Amino acid sequence: MISEKIASVFNEPDCEKNRGKTAGERKKGCGTKGLTPGAAAGGCAFDGAKIALQPVTDVVHLVHGPIACEGNSWDTRNVGTSGPLIYRWGFTTDLSEMDVIHGGEKKLYRAIKEAVAKYAPPAIFVYQTCVPALIGDDIDQVCKVASERLGLPVVPVNAPGFVGSKNLGNKLGAEALLAHVIGTIEPSDAGPTDINIIGEYNVAGEFALVKPLFDELGIRIRACITGNSRYRDLAGAHTARVNMMVCSQAMINLGRGMRERWGIPYFEGSFYGIGDTSQTLRTIATLLVERGATADLIARTEALIAREEAKAWAAMAAYRPRLAGKRVLLYTGGVKSWSVVHALQEMGMEVVGTSVRKSTEDDKARARAALDQNTGKVGELFGAIANPEMYRMFRDGEADIMLSGGRSQFVALKARTAWMDINQERHHGYAGYDGMLELVRQMDIEINNPVWAQVRAPAPWDPPAASPGVTPLIPAGRRAAP
């Protein structure tokens, strides 16, 4: 059964990459490289399914496997909540050697029963991991029996780590929502301005920066899938009029599935960057009017955009003299590879290049256009940059700051270059107009921090002038720190 599900995900018809492949290439899946020892750490299918669904805040997320697979729930993606905290608790069946011999299905049922008795959640999500999958535990059947006996939804998430990548796990998590959750409750208050946001995980609680805009326009977020969501939100998500896809790489199969089952159109938008936030609001308003909302929604949206853009640019102007001329390397992926470029350029900063490792073909085209905009130069799109080459770039002063995830931070810091986290572990929200202002403020703090003048200065014990064969501490290409 899992092999059939994986095959259907690999053949996703709405995925641009898949459409460009031959039938033989599609069977090989989405990975372009062979297996790399250690690459599964933090990047397997189980991990992908877990981080995609764990932002559902009020359900028990029960990991069926050895305790190490659960990890530290407080130390995974830093997603926020406006209420329940149960999603951050660690629940696991803690399989041992004896369970491998005798099977873990009874232990799983007892764990589900105990979780219901102690916490009374609206639902339980059960995640299959490698060990029980290899010994043949049938979590689908256990979940079905538990659901019938205990009287609540028990959702199997069949994405053991060995079946593929983290991205595949994202999609298998979406398949679990389609198969067992969405459409199971009929809300009595469905309206013409209801939308779903798909692939928004509320990292650092940043969706709170965007939601007031929708509230002011009278647009209701029926379900944010899955950031800060509740089980009942997801179960009634099929009544929305429009789906917005924030990260198409993660859950495009969910958008396509909801379009086919319930006729809900979806589009890809972004809340990163001022222009892209405005365009996203315009698109939502237009689609809602086409689907039955009153026509004045478009005019009210334009008025809100004009007001918020003026306010944001006025606030950001104070940072322009401190940031103008600084060079930025964007080493991230997805929508962030292009959506923040324009705002940085408006600050007078030069984006020397952006990574498109995890981007779709559409993302790459947008990144190219964003880099070329207003510069007249051909921007550079990077794939993966080897650490030695990245270190050389910083030592040669080709960038003053790198925006990336935590894995590459030490290369920048070793080269005494400012670095800022823009991925899922960060603690600042960068979405919407207020989020963009916060991004610029944080960049100012990082780039103009006086610590750089100290760490780049020669140490007291170094000779006054560089001797032959000694690498100078401040290379010729590096501009003086403030």
CSV table of C-alpha atoms in Angstrom, one decimal:
chain,number,residue,atom,x,y,z
A,1,MET,CA,0.0,0.0,0.0
A,2,ILE,CA,2.8,2.5,0.9
A,3,SER,CA,4.5,1.8,-2.4
A,4,GLU,CA,1.4,2.6,-4.3
A,5,LYS,CA,1.0,5.9,-2.3
A,6,ILE,CA,4.6,6.8,-3.0
A,7,ALA,CA,4.2,6.1,-6.7
A,8,SER,CA,1.1,8.3,-6.9
A,9,VAL,CA,3.0,11.2,-5.1
A,10,PHE,CA,6.0,10.8,-7.5
A,11,ASN,CA,3.6,11.1,-10.4
A,12,GLU,CA,2.0,14.3,-9.1
A,13,PRO,CA,0.5,15.9,-12.3
A,14,ASP,CA,0.7,19.5,-11.0
A,15,CYS,CA,4.4,19.3,-10.3
A,16,GLU,CA,6.4,21.0,-13.0
A,17,LYS,CA,9.5,18.8,-12.5
A,18,ASN,CA,7.4,15.7,-12.9
A,19,ARG,CA,5.8,16.9,-16.1
A,20,GLY,CA,9.2,17.4,-17.7
A,21,LYS,CA,10.4,13.8,-16.9
A,22,THR,CA,10.0,10.6,-18.8
A,23,ALA,CA,8.0,7.8,-17.4
A,24,GLY,CA,11.2,6.0,-16.4
A,25,GLU,CA,12.6,9.1,-14.6
A,26,ARG,CA,9.4,9.6,-12.7
A,27,LYS,CA,9.7,6.1,-11.3
A,28,LYS,CA,13.0,7.1,-9.7
A,29,GLY,CA,11.3,9.7,-7.7
A,30,CYS,CA,12.1,13.3,-6.9
A,31,GLY,CA,15.7,12.8,-5.7
A,32,THR,CA,18.4,13.7,-8.2
A,33,LYS,CA,21.3,12.2,-6.3
A,34,GLY,CA,22.1,8.8,-4.9
A,35,LEU,CA,21.9,8.0,-1.2
A,36,THR,CA,24.5,9.8,1.0
A,37,PRO,CA,25.5,8.3,4.3
A,38,GLY,CA,24.1,10.4,7.1
A,39,ALA,CA,21.9,12.4,4.8
A,40,ALA,CA,18.7,10.9,6.4
A,41,ALA,CA,19.6,12.7,9.7
A,42,GLY,CA,16.9,15.4,9.9
A,43,GLY,CA,15.8,14.8,6.4
A,44,CYS,CA,13.9,11.5,6.1
A,45,ALA,CA,10.3,10.9,5.1
A,46,PHE,CA,9.2,10.5,8.7
A,47,ASP,CA,10.8,13.8,9.6
A,48,GLY,CA,9.1,15.5,6.7
A,49,ALA,CA,5.6,14.1,7.6
A,50,LYS,CA,6.2,15.1,11.3
A,51,ILE,CA,7.2,18.7,10.7
A,52,ALA,CA,4.4,19.1,8.2
A,53,LEU,CA,1.7,17.9,10.6
A,54,GLN,CA,3.0,18.8,14.0
A,55,PRO,CA,1.9,22.4,13.8
A,56,VAL,CA,-1.7,21.0,14.4
A,57,THR,CA,-1.7,22.2,17.9
A,58,ASP,CA,-4.5,20.4,19.7
A,59,VAL,CA,-3.9,16.7,18.7
A,60,VAL,CA,-1.6,14.1,20.2
A,61,HIS,CA,1.3,13.3,17.8
A,62,LEU,CA,2.2,9.7,18.7
A,63,VAL,CA,5.5,8.3,17.2
A,64,HIS,CA,5.4,4.6,16.8
A,65,GLY,CA,9.0,3.6,17.0
A,66,PRO,CA,12.2,3.7,19.1
A,67,ILE,CA,12.3,6.6,21.4
A,68,ALA,CA,15.2,8.3,19.4
A,69,CYS,CA,12.8,8.8,16.5
A,70,GLU,CA,10.7,11.2,18.6
A,71,GLY,CA,13.7,13.4,19.4
A,72,ASN,CA,13.0,16.6,21.3
A,73,SER,CA,9.6,18.0,20.4
A,74,TRP,CA,10.6,21.4,21.8
A,75,ASP,CA,13.6,21.6,19.6
A,76,THR,CA,12.2,20.9,16.2
A,77,ARG,CA,10.6,23.5,13.9
A,78,ASN,CA,9.9,26.7,15.9
A,79,VAL,CA,6.2,26.9,15.1
A,80,GLY,CA,3.9,29.1,17.2
A,81,THR,CA,0.5,28.6,18.8
A,82,SER,CA,-2.2,30.8,20.0
A,83,GLY,CA,-3.6,28.3,22.5
A,84,PRO,CA,-3.0,24.5,22.9
A,85,LEU,CA,0.4,23.2,23.7
A,86,ILE,CA,-0.1,19.5,23.3
A,87,TYR,CA,1.5,19.5,19.9
A,88,ARG,CA,4.9,20.2,21.6
A,89,TRP,CA,4.7,17.2,23.9
A,90,GLY,CA,6.6,14.1,23.0
A,91,PHE,CA,4.6,10.9,22.7
A,92,THR,CA,6.2,7.6,21.6
A,93,THR,CA,5.6,3.9,21.9
A,94,ASP,CA,9.3,3.5,22.7
A,95,LEU,CA,9.8,0.2,20.9
A,96,SER,CA,12.4,-2.1,22.4
A,97,GLU,CA,14.2,-5.3,21.2
A,98,MET,CA,11.4,-7.5,22.5
A,99,ASP,CA,8.8,-5.5,20.5
A,100,VAL,CA,10.9,-6.1,17.4
A,101,ILE,CA,10.6,-9.9,18.1
A,102,HIS,CA,6.9,-9.9,19.2
A,103,GLY,CA,5.6,-7.0,17.2
A,104,GLY,CA,4.5,-3.6,18.4
A,105,GLU,CA,0.8,-3.4,17.5
A,106,LYS,CA,-0.6,-4.1,21.0
A,107,LYS,CA,1.8,-1.6,22.5
A,108,LEU,CA,0.6,1.0,20.0
A,109,TYR,CA,-3.0,0.4,20.9
A,110,ARG,CA,-2.3,0.7,24.6
A,111,ALA,CA,-0.4,3.9,23.9
A,112,ILE,CA,-3.4,5.4,22.0
A,113,LYS,CA,-5.8,4.3,24.8
A,114,GLU,CA,-3.5,5.9,27.4
A,115,ALA,CA,-3.2,9.2,25.5
A,116,VAL,CA,-7.0,9.4,25.1
A,117,ALA,CA,-7.6,8.7,28.8
A,118,LYS,CA,-5.0,11.3,30.0
A,119,TYR,CA,-5.3,14.1,27.5
A,120,ALA,CA,-8.7,13.8,25.8
A,121,PRO,CA,-7.5,15.2,22.5
A,122,PRO,CA,-9.9,15.7,19.5
A,123,ALA,CA,-7.8,13.3,17.5
A,124,ILE,CA,-4.5,11.4,17.5
A,125,PHE,CA,-2.0,11.3,14.6
A,126,VAL,CA,0.1,8.1,14.6
A,127,TYR,CA,3.4,8.2,12.8
A,128,GLN,CA,4.9,5.0,11.4
A,129,THR,CA,8.7,4.8,11.6
A,130,CYS,CA,11.3,2.5,10.1
A,131,VAL,CA,11.5,-0.2,12.7
A,132,PRO,CA,7.7,-1.1,13.0
A,133,ALA,CA,7.4,-0.8,9.2
A,134,LEU,CA,10.2,-3.3,8.7
A,135,ILE,CA,8.7,-5.8,11.2
A,136,GLY,CA,5.3,-5.5,9.6
A,137,ASP,CA,3.2,-3.5,12.1
A,138,ASP,CA,-0.1,-2.6,10.5
A,139,ILE,CA,-0.7,0.9,11.9
A,140,ASP,CA,-3.7,1.5,9.5
A,141,GLN,CA,-5.5,-1.4,11.1
A,142,VAL,CA,-4.6,-0.5,14.6
A,143,CYS,CA,-5.7,3.1,14.1
A,144,LYS,CA,-9.0,1.9,12.6
A,145,VAL,CA,-9.7,-0.4,15.5
A,146,ALA,CA,-8.7,2.2,18.0
A,147,SER,CA,-10.9,4.8,16.4
A,148,GLU,CA,-14.0,2.5,16.5
A,149,ARG,CA,-13.4,1.5,20.1
A,150,LEU,CA,-12.3,4.8,21.6
A,151,GLY,CA,-14.7,7.1,19.6
A,152,LEU,CA,-12.3,9.6,18.1
A,153,PRO,CA,-10.3,10.0,14.9
A,154,VAL,CA,-7.0,8.1,15.0
A,155,VAL,CA,-5.1,9.1,11.9
A,156,PRO,CA,-2.3,6.8,10.5
A,157,VAL,CA,0.6,8.7,8.9
A,158,ASN,CA,2.4,6.1,6.9
A,159,ALA,CA,5.7,7.6,6.1
A,160,PRO,CA,8.6,5.5,7.5
A,161,GLY,CA,11.9,7.2,7.1
A,162,PHE,CA,13.5,4.7,4.7
A,163,VAL,CA,10.9,5.3,1.9
A,164,GLY,CA,12.5,8.6,0.8
A,165,SER,CA,13.3,12.2,1.4
A,166,LYS,CA,11.9,14.8,3.8
A,167,ASN,CA,10.0,16.4,0.9
A,168,LEU,CA,8.4,13.1,0.1
A,169,GLY,CA,7.4,13.0,3.8
A,170,ASN,CA,5.7,16.4,3.5
A,171,LYS,CA,3.5,15.0,0.7
A,172,LEU,CA,2.8,11.8,2.5
A,173,GLY,CA,1.6,13.9,5.5
A,174,ALA,CA,-0.7,15.8,3.1
A,175,GLU,CA,-2.0,12.4,1.8
A,176,ALA,CA,-2.9,11.5,5.4
A,177,LEU,CA,-5.0,14.7,5.7
A,178,LEU,CA,-6.7,14.0,2.4
A,179,ALA,CA,-7.5,10.4,3.2
A,180,HIS,CA,-8.6,10.7,6.9
A,181,VAL,CA,-9.2,14.3,8.0
A,182,ILE,CA,-10.3,16.9,5.4
A,183,GLY,CA,-14.0,16.6,4.6
A,184,THR,CA,-15.0,14.6,7.7
A,185,ILE,CA,-16.8,17.5,9.4
A,186,GLU,CA,-19.4,19.8,7.8
A,187,PRO,CA,-19.2,23.3,9.3
A,188,SER,CA,-22.5,25.2,9.6
A,189,ASP,CA,-21.0,28.6,9.0
A,190,ALA,CA,-19.3,28.3,5.6
A,191,GLY,CA,-19.2,31.6,3.8
A,192,PRO,CA,-18.2,33.2,0.5
A,193,THR,CA,-14.9,34.7,1.8
A,194,ASP,CA,-13.4,31.5,3.4
A,195,ILE,CA,-9.9,30.5,2.4
A,196,ASN,CA,-7.3,27.9,3.3
A,197,ILE,CA,-3.6,28.7,3.5
A,198,ILE,CA,-1.6,25.5,2.6
A,199,GLY,CA,2.0,25.1,3.5
A,200,GLU,CA,2.1,27.9,6.1
A,201,TYR,CA,3.6,26.5,9.3
A,202,ASN,CA,3.5,29.7,11.5
A,203,VAL,CA,7.3,29.6,12.0
A,204,ALA,CA,8.1,31.9,15.0
A,205,GLY,CA,4.4,32.7,15.2
A,206,GLU,CA,4.7,35.0,12.2
A,207,PHE,CA,1.2,34.3,10.7
A,208,ALA,CA,-0.1,36.5,13.5
A,209,LEU,CA,1.5,39.4,11.5
A,210,VAL,CA,-0.6,38.5,8.5
A,211,LYS,CA,-4.0,37.4,9.9
A,212,PRO,CA,-5.1,40.9,11.0
A,213,LEU,CA,-5.0,42.0,7.3
A,214,PHE,CA,-7.5,39.2,6.4
A,215,ASP,CA,-9.6,40.0,9.5
A,216,GLU,CA,-9.9,43.7,8.4
A,217,LEU,CA,-11.0,42.6,4.9
A,218,GLY,CA,-13.6,40.2,6.3
A,219,ILE,CA,-11.7,37.2,4.8
A,220,ARG,CA,-11.8,34.2,7.1
A,221,ILE,CA,-9.0,31.7,7.3
A,222,ARG,CA,-11.0,28.5,7.4
A,223,ALA,CA,-7.8,26.4,8.0
A,224,CYS,CA,-4.1,27.3,8.0
A,225,ILE,CA,-2.6,24.0,7.0
A,226,THR,CA,-1.0,23.4,9.3
A,227,GLY,CA,0.3,26.3,11.3
A,228,ASN,CA,-1.6,27.0,14.5
A,229,SER,CA,-4.5,24.9,13.3
A,230,ARG,CA,-7.0,22.8,15.2
A,231,TYR,CA,-8.3,19.4,14.2
A,232,ARG,CA,-11.8,20.7,13.5
A,233,ASP,CA,-10.3,23.5,11.3
A,234,LEU,CA,-8.7,20.9,9.1
A,235,ALA,CA,-11.7,18.6,9.0
A,236,GLY,CA,-13.9,21.4,7.6
A,237,ALA,CA,-11.3,22.9,5.2
A,238,HIS,CA,-13.2,21.5,2.2
A,239,THR,CA,-15.8,24.3,2.4
A,240,ALA,CA,-13.3,27.1,1.6
A,241,ARG,CA,-13.7,28.9,-1.6
A,242,VAL,CA,-9.9,29.4,-2.4
A,243,ASN,CA,-6.7,27.7,-1.5
A,244,MET,CA,-3.5,29.6,-1.3
A,245,MET,CA,-0.3,27.5,-1.6
A,246,VAL,CA,2.6,29.1,0.4
A,247,CYS,CA,5.2,26.4,-0.3
A,248,SER,CA,4.3,24.4,-3.4
A,249,GLN,CA,7.2,22.0,-3.0
A,250,ALA,CA,5.7,20.7,0.3
A,251,MET,CA,2.0,20.0,-0.3
A,252,ILE,CA,1.1,20.6,-3.9
A,253,ASN,CA,-0.7,17.2,-3.9
A,254,LEU,CA,-3.0,18.6,-1.3
A,255,GLY,CA,-4.0,21.6,-3.4
A,256,ARG,CA,-4.5,19.4,-6.4
A,257,GLY,CA,-6.5,16.8,-4.4
A,258,MET,CA,-8.8,19.5,-3.0
A,259,ARG,CA,-9.4,21.0,-6.4
A,260,GLU,CA,-10.3,17.6,-7.8
A,261,ARG,CA,-12.6,16.5,-4.9
A,262,TRP,CA,-14.2,19.8,-4.0
A,263,GLY,CA,-13.5,22.1,-6.9
A,264,ILE,CA,-11.4,24.6,-4.8
A,265,PRO,CA,-8.9,26.5,-7.0
A,266,TYR,CA,-5.5,27.1,-5.7
A,267,PHE,CA,-2.7,29.5,-6.5
A,268,GLU,CA,0.9,30.0,-5.2
A,269,GLY,CA,1.6,33.2,-3.3
A,270,SER,CA,4.0,34.5,-0.7
A,271,PHE,CA,3.9,36.6,2.4
A,272,TYR,CA,7.6,37.4,2.2
A,273,GLY,CA,8.3,40.8,0.8
A,274,ILE,CA,6.1,43.9,0.5
A,275,GLY,CA,5.3,43.6,-3.2
A,276,ASP,CA,4.6,39.9,-2.9
A,277,THR,CA,2.3,40.3,0.1
A,278,SER,CA,0.3,42.9,-1.8
A,279,GLN,CA,0.1,40.7,-4.9
A,280,THR,CA,-1.1,37.8,-2.8
A,281,LEU,CA,-3.9,39.9,-1.2
A,282,ARG,CA,-5.0,41.0,-4.7
A,283,THR,CA,-5.1,37.5,-6.0
A,284,ILE,CA,-7.1,36.2,-3.1
A,285,ALA,CA,-9.6,39.1,-3.4
A,286,THR,CA,-10.0,38.6,-7.1
A,287,LEU,CA,-10.5,34.8,-6.8
A,288,LEU,CA,-13.0,35.2,-4.0
A,289,VAL,CA,-15.1,37.7,-6.0
A,290,GLU,CA,-15.1,35.3,-8.9
A,291,ARG,CA,-16.4,32.6,-6.5
A,292,GLY,CA,-19.2,34.7,-5.0
A,293,ALA,CA,-17.8,37.3,-2.7
A,294,THR,CA,-19.1,40.9,-3.1
A,295,ALA,CA,-17.2,43.0,-5.7
A,296,ASP,CA,-16.3,45.7,-3.2
A,297,LEU,CA,-13.7,43.4,-1.7
A,298,ILE,CA,-11.3,44.3,-4.5
A,299,ALA,CA,-11.5,48.0,-3.8
A,300,ARG,CA,-11.2,47.5,-0.1
A,301,THR,CA,-8.1,45.3,-0.6
A,302,GLU,CA,-6.5,48.0,-2.8
A,303,ALA,CA,-7.1,50.6,-0.1
A,304,LEU,CA,-5.6,48.4,2.5
A,305,ILE,CA,-2.5,47.6,0.3
A,306,ALA,CA,-1.9,51.3,-0.4
A,307,ARG,CA,-2.1,52.2,3.3
A,308,GLU,CA,0.1,49.3,4.5
A,309,GLU,CA,2.7,49.8,1.8
A,310,ALA,CA,3.1,53.5,2.5
A,311,LYS,CA,3.4,52.7,6.2
A,312,ALA,CA,6.0,50.0,5.7
A,313,TRP,CA,8.2,52.0,3.3
A,314,ALA,CA,8.1,55.0,5.6
A,315,ALA,CA,9.2,52.9,8.5
A,316,MET,CA,12.0,51.2,6.5
A,317,ALA,CA,13.4,54.4,5.1
A,318,ALA,CA,15.2,55.0,8.4
A,319,TYR,CA,17.3,51.9,7.8
A,320,ARG,CA,18.3,52.7,4.2
A,321,PRO,CA,21.4,54.9,5.0
A,322,ARG,CA,22.7,52.1,7.3
A,323,LEU,CA,22.1,49.3,4.8
A,324,ALA,CA,22.7,50.9,1.3
A,325,GLY,CA,25.6,49.4,-0.5
A,326,LYS,CA,25.8,46.2,1.6
A,327,ARG,CA,25.9,42.9,-0.2
A,328,VAL,CA,23.7,40.0,0.6
A,329,LEU,CA,23.9,36.3,-0.2
A,330,LEU,CA,20.6,34.5,0.0
A,331,TYR,CA,21.2,30.9,0.7
A,332,THR,CA,17.8,29.5,1.3
A,333,GLY,CA,15.1,28.0,-1.0
A,334,GLY,CA,11.5,28.0,-2.1
A,335,VAL,CA,9.7,31.3,-2.2
A,336,LYS,CA,12.3,33.1,0.0
A,337,SER,CA,14.8,32.7,-2.9
A,338,TRP,CA,13.0,35.5,-4.7
A,339,SER,CA,10.3,37.1,-2.6
A,340,VAL,CA,12.6,39.2,-0.3
A,341,VAL,CA,15.0,40.3,-3.1
A,342,HIS,CA,13.0,43.4,-4.1
A,343,ALA,CA,12.6,44.7,-0.6
A,344,LEU,CA,16.4,44.4,0.0
A,345,GLN,CA,17.1,46.2,-3.3
A,346,GLU,CA,14.8,48.9,-2.2
A,347,MET,CA,17.0,49.3,0.8
A,348,GLY,CA,19.9,50.0,-1.6
A,349,MET,CA,21.4,46.6,-0.9
A,350,GLU,CA,23.0,44.4,-3.5
A,351,VAL,CA,21.8,40.8,-3.6
A,352,VAL,CA,24.9,39.1,-5.1
A,353,GLY,CA,23.1,35.8,-5.6
A,354,THR,CA,20.3,33.5,-4.3
A,355,SER,CA,20.2,29.7,-3.9
A,356,VAL,CA,17.5,27.8,-5.8
A,357,ARG,CA,18.3,24.3,-4.4
A,358,LYS,CA,14.8,23.6,-3.2
A,359,SER,CA,13.0,25.8,-5.7
A,360,THR,CA,10.5,25.0,-8.5
A,361,GLU,CA,11.1,26.1,-12.1
A,362,ASP,CA,8.7,28.9,-11.4
A,363,ASP,CA,10.7,29.9,-8.3
A,364,LYS,CA,13.9,30.0,-10.4
A,365,ALA,CA,12.3,32.2,-13.0
A,366,ARG,CA,11.0,34.6,-10.4
A,367,ALA,CA,14.4,34.6,-8.7
A,368,ARG,CA,16.1,35.5,-12.0
A,369,ALA,CA,13.7,38.3,-12.7
A,370,ALA,CA,14.0,39.6,-9.1
A,371,LEU,CA,17.8,39.7,-9.3
A,372,ASP,CA,17.8,41.4,-12.6
A,373,GLN,CA,15.2,44.0,-11.6
A,374,ASN,CA,16.5,47.5,-11.2
A,375,THR,CA,20.1,46.4,-11.5
A,376,GLY,CA,20.5,45.9,-15.3
A,377,LYS,CA,22.8,43.0,-14.4
A,378,VAL,CA,22.4,39.3,-14.7
A,379,GLY,CA,21.8,37.9,-11.2
A,380,GLU,CA,23.5,34.7,-10.1
A,381,LEU,CA,21.4,31.6,-9.2
A,382,PHE,CA,23.3,29.2,-7.0
A,383,GLY,CA,22.8,25.5,-6.5
A,384,ALA,CA,24.6,24.0,-3.5
A,385,ILE,CA,27.8,25.9,-2.7
A,386,ALA,CA,30.6,23.8,-1.3
A,387,ASN,CA,31.8,25.0,2.1
A,388,PRO,CA,35.3,25.9,0.9
A,389,GLU,CA,34.0,28.0,-2.0
A,390,MET,CA,31.5,29.7,0.3
A,391,TYR,CA,34.3,30.4,2.8
A,392,ARG,CA,36.4,31.9,0.0
A,393,MET,CA,33.5,34.2,-1.1
A,394,PHE,CA,33.3,35.6,2.4
A,395,ARG,CA,37.0,35.9,2.9
A,396,ASP,CA,37.2,37.8,-0.4
A,397,GLY,CA,34.5,40.2,0.7
A,398,GLU,CA,32.0,39.2,-1.9
A,399,ALA,CA,29.1,39.4,0.6
A,400,ASP,CA,28.6,41.4,3.9
A,401,ILE,CA,25.9,39.1,5.2
A,402,MET,CA,24.4,35.7,4.5
A,403,LEU,CA,20.7,34.9,5.0
A,404,SER,CA,20.4,31.1,5.3
A,405,GLY,CA,19.4,28.2,7.6
A,406,GLY,CA,21.5,27.1,10.6
A,407,ARG,CA,23.5,24.4,8.8
A,408,SER,CA,25.7,26.9,6.9
A,409,GLN,CA,26.1,29.5,9.6
A,410,PHE,CA,29.5,28.4,10.8
A,411,VAL,CA,31.1,29.0,7.4
A,412,ALA,CA,30.1,32.6,7.5
A,413,LEU,CA,31.0,33.1,11.1
A,414,LYS,CA,34.4,31.4,10.6
A,415,ALA,CA,35.0,33.9,7.9
A,416,ARG,CA,34.0,36.7,10.3
A,417,THR,CA,31.0,37.6,8.2
A,418,ALA,CA,27.5,38.5,9.5
A,419,TRP,CA,24.9,35.7,9.3
A,420,MET,CA,21.2,35.7,9.9
A,421,ASP,CA,18.8,32.7,10.2
A,422,ILE,CA,15.9,32.9,7.8
A,423,ASN,CA,14.7,29.3,8.0
A,424,GLN,CA,12.6,27.3,10.4
A,425,GLU,CA,14.6,27.6,13.6
A,426,ARG,CA,14.5,31.4,13.7
A,427,HIS,CA,12.8,33.3,16.5
A,428,HIS,CA,11.6,36.4,14.5
A,429,GLY,CA,8.6,36.5,12.2
A,430,TYR,CA,9.3,38.0,8.7
A,431,ALA,CA,5.9,37.6,7.1
A,432,GLY,CA,3.8,40.5,5.8
A,433,TYR,CA,4.5,44.2,5.9
A,434,ASP,CA,5.4,44.3,9.6
A,435,GLY,CA,7.5,41.2,9.1
A,436,MET,CA,9.5,42.8,6.3
A,437,LEU,CA,10.3,45.7,8.6
A,438,GLU,CA,11.5,43.3,11.3
A,439,LEU,CA,13.7,41.6,8.7
A,440,VAL,CA,15.4,44.9,7.8
A,441,ARG,CA,15.7,45.8,11.4
A,442,GLN,CA,17.4,42.5,12.2
A,443,MET,CA,19.8,42.8,9.2
A,444,ASP,CA,20.8,46.3,10.5
A,445,ILE,CA,21.6,44.8,13.9
A,446,GLU,CA,23.7,42.0,12.4
A,447,ILE,CA,25.6,43.9,9.7
A,448,ASN,CA,26.3,47.0,11.8
A,449,ASN,CA,27.1,45.1,15.0
A,450,PRO,CA,30.4,46.5,16.5
A,451,VAL,CA,31.6,43.0,17.2
A,452,TRP,CA,32.8,42.7,13.6
A,453,ALA,CA,35.3,45.6,14.0
A,454,GLN,CA,36.8,43.7,16.9
A,455,VAL,CA,36.9,40.2,15.5
A,456,ARG,CA,38.4,41.4,12.2
A,457,ALA,CA,41.1,43.4,13.8
A,458,PRO,CA,44.6,41.8,14.1
A,459,ALA,CA,45.2,40.0,17.4
A,460,PRO,CA,47.6,41.7,19.7
A,461,TRP,CA,50.1,38.8,19.4
A,462,ASP,CA,50.1,38.9,15.5
A,463,PRO,CA,53.0,40.5,13.7
A,464,PRO,CA,52.3,44.1,12.6
A,465,ALA,CA,52.5,43.2,9.0
A,466,ALA,CA,51.5,40.0,7.3
A,467,SER,CA,54.5,37.8,6.6
A,468,PRO,CA,54.8,35.7,3.4
A,469,GLY,CA,52.7,32.7,3.7
A,470,VAL,CA,50.4,34.1,6.5
A,471,THR,CA,46.8,34.8,5.5
A,472,PRO,CA,45.9,38.4,6.3
A,473,LEU,CA,43.0,38.7,8.8
A,474,ILE,CA,41.3,41.4,6.8
A,475,PRO,CA,41.5,40.6,3.1
A,476,ALA,CA,41.8,43.3,0.6
A,477,GLY,CA,38.3,42.8,-0.7
A,478,ARG,CA,36.6,43.2,2.7
A,479,ARG,CA,35.2,46.6,3.4
A,480,ALA,CA,35.9,48.1,6.7
A,481,ALA,CA,33.4,47.2,9.4
A,482,PRO,CA,31.6,50.2,11.0
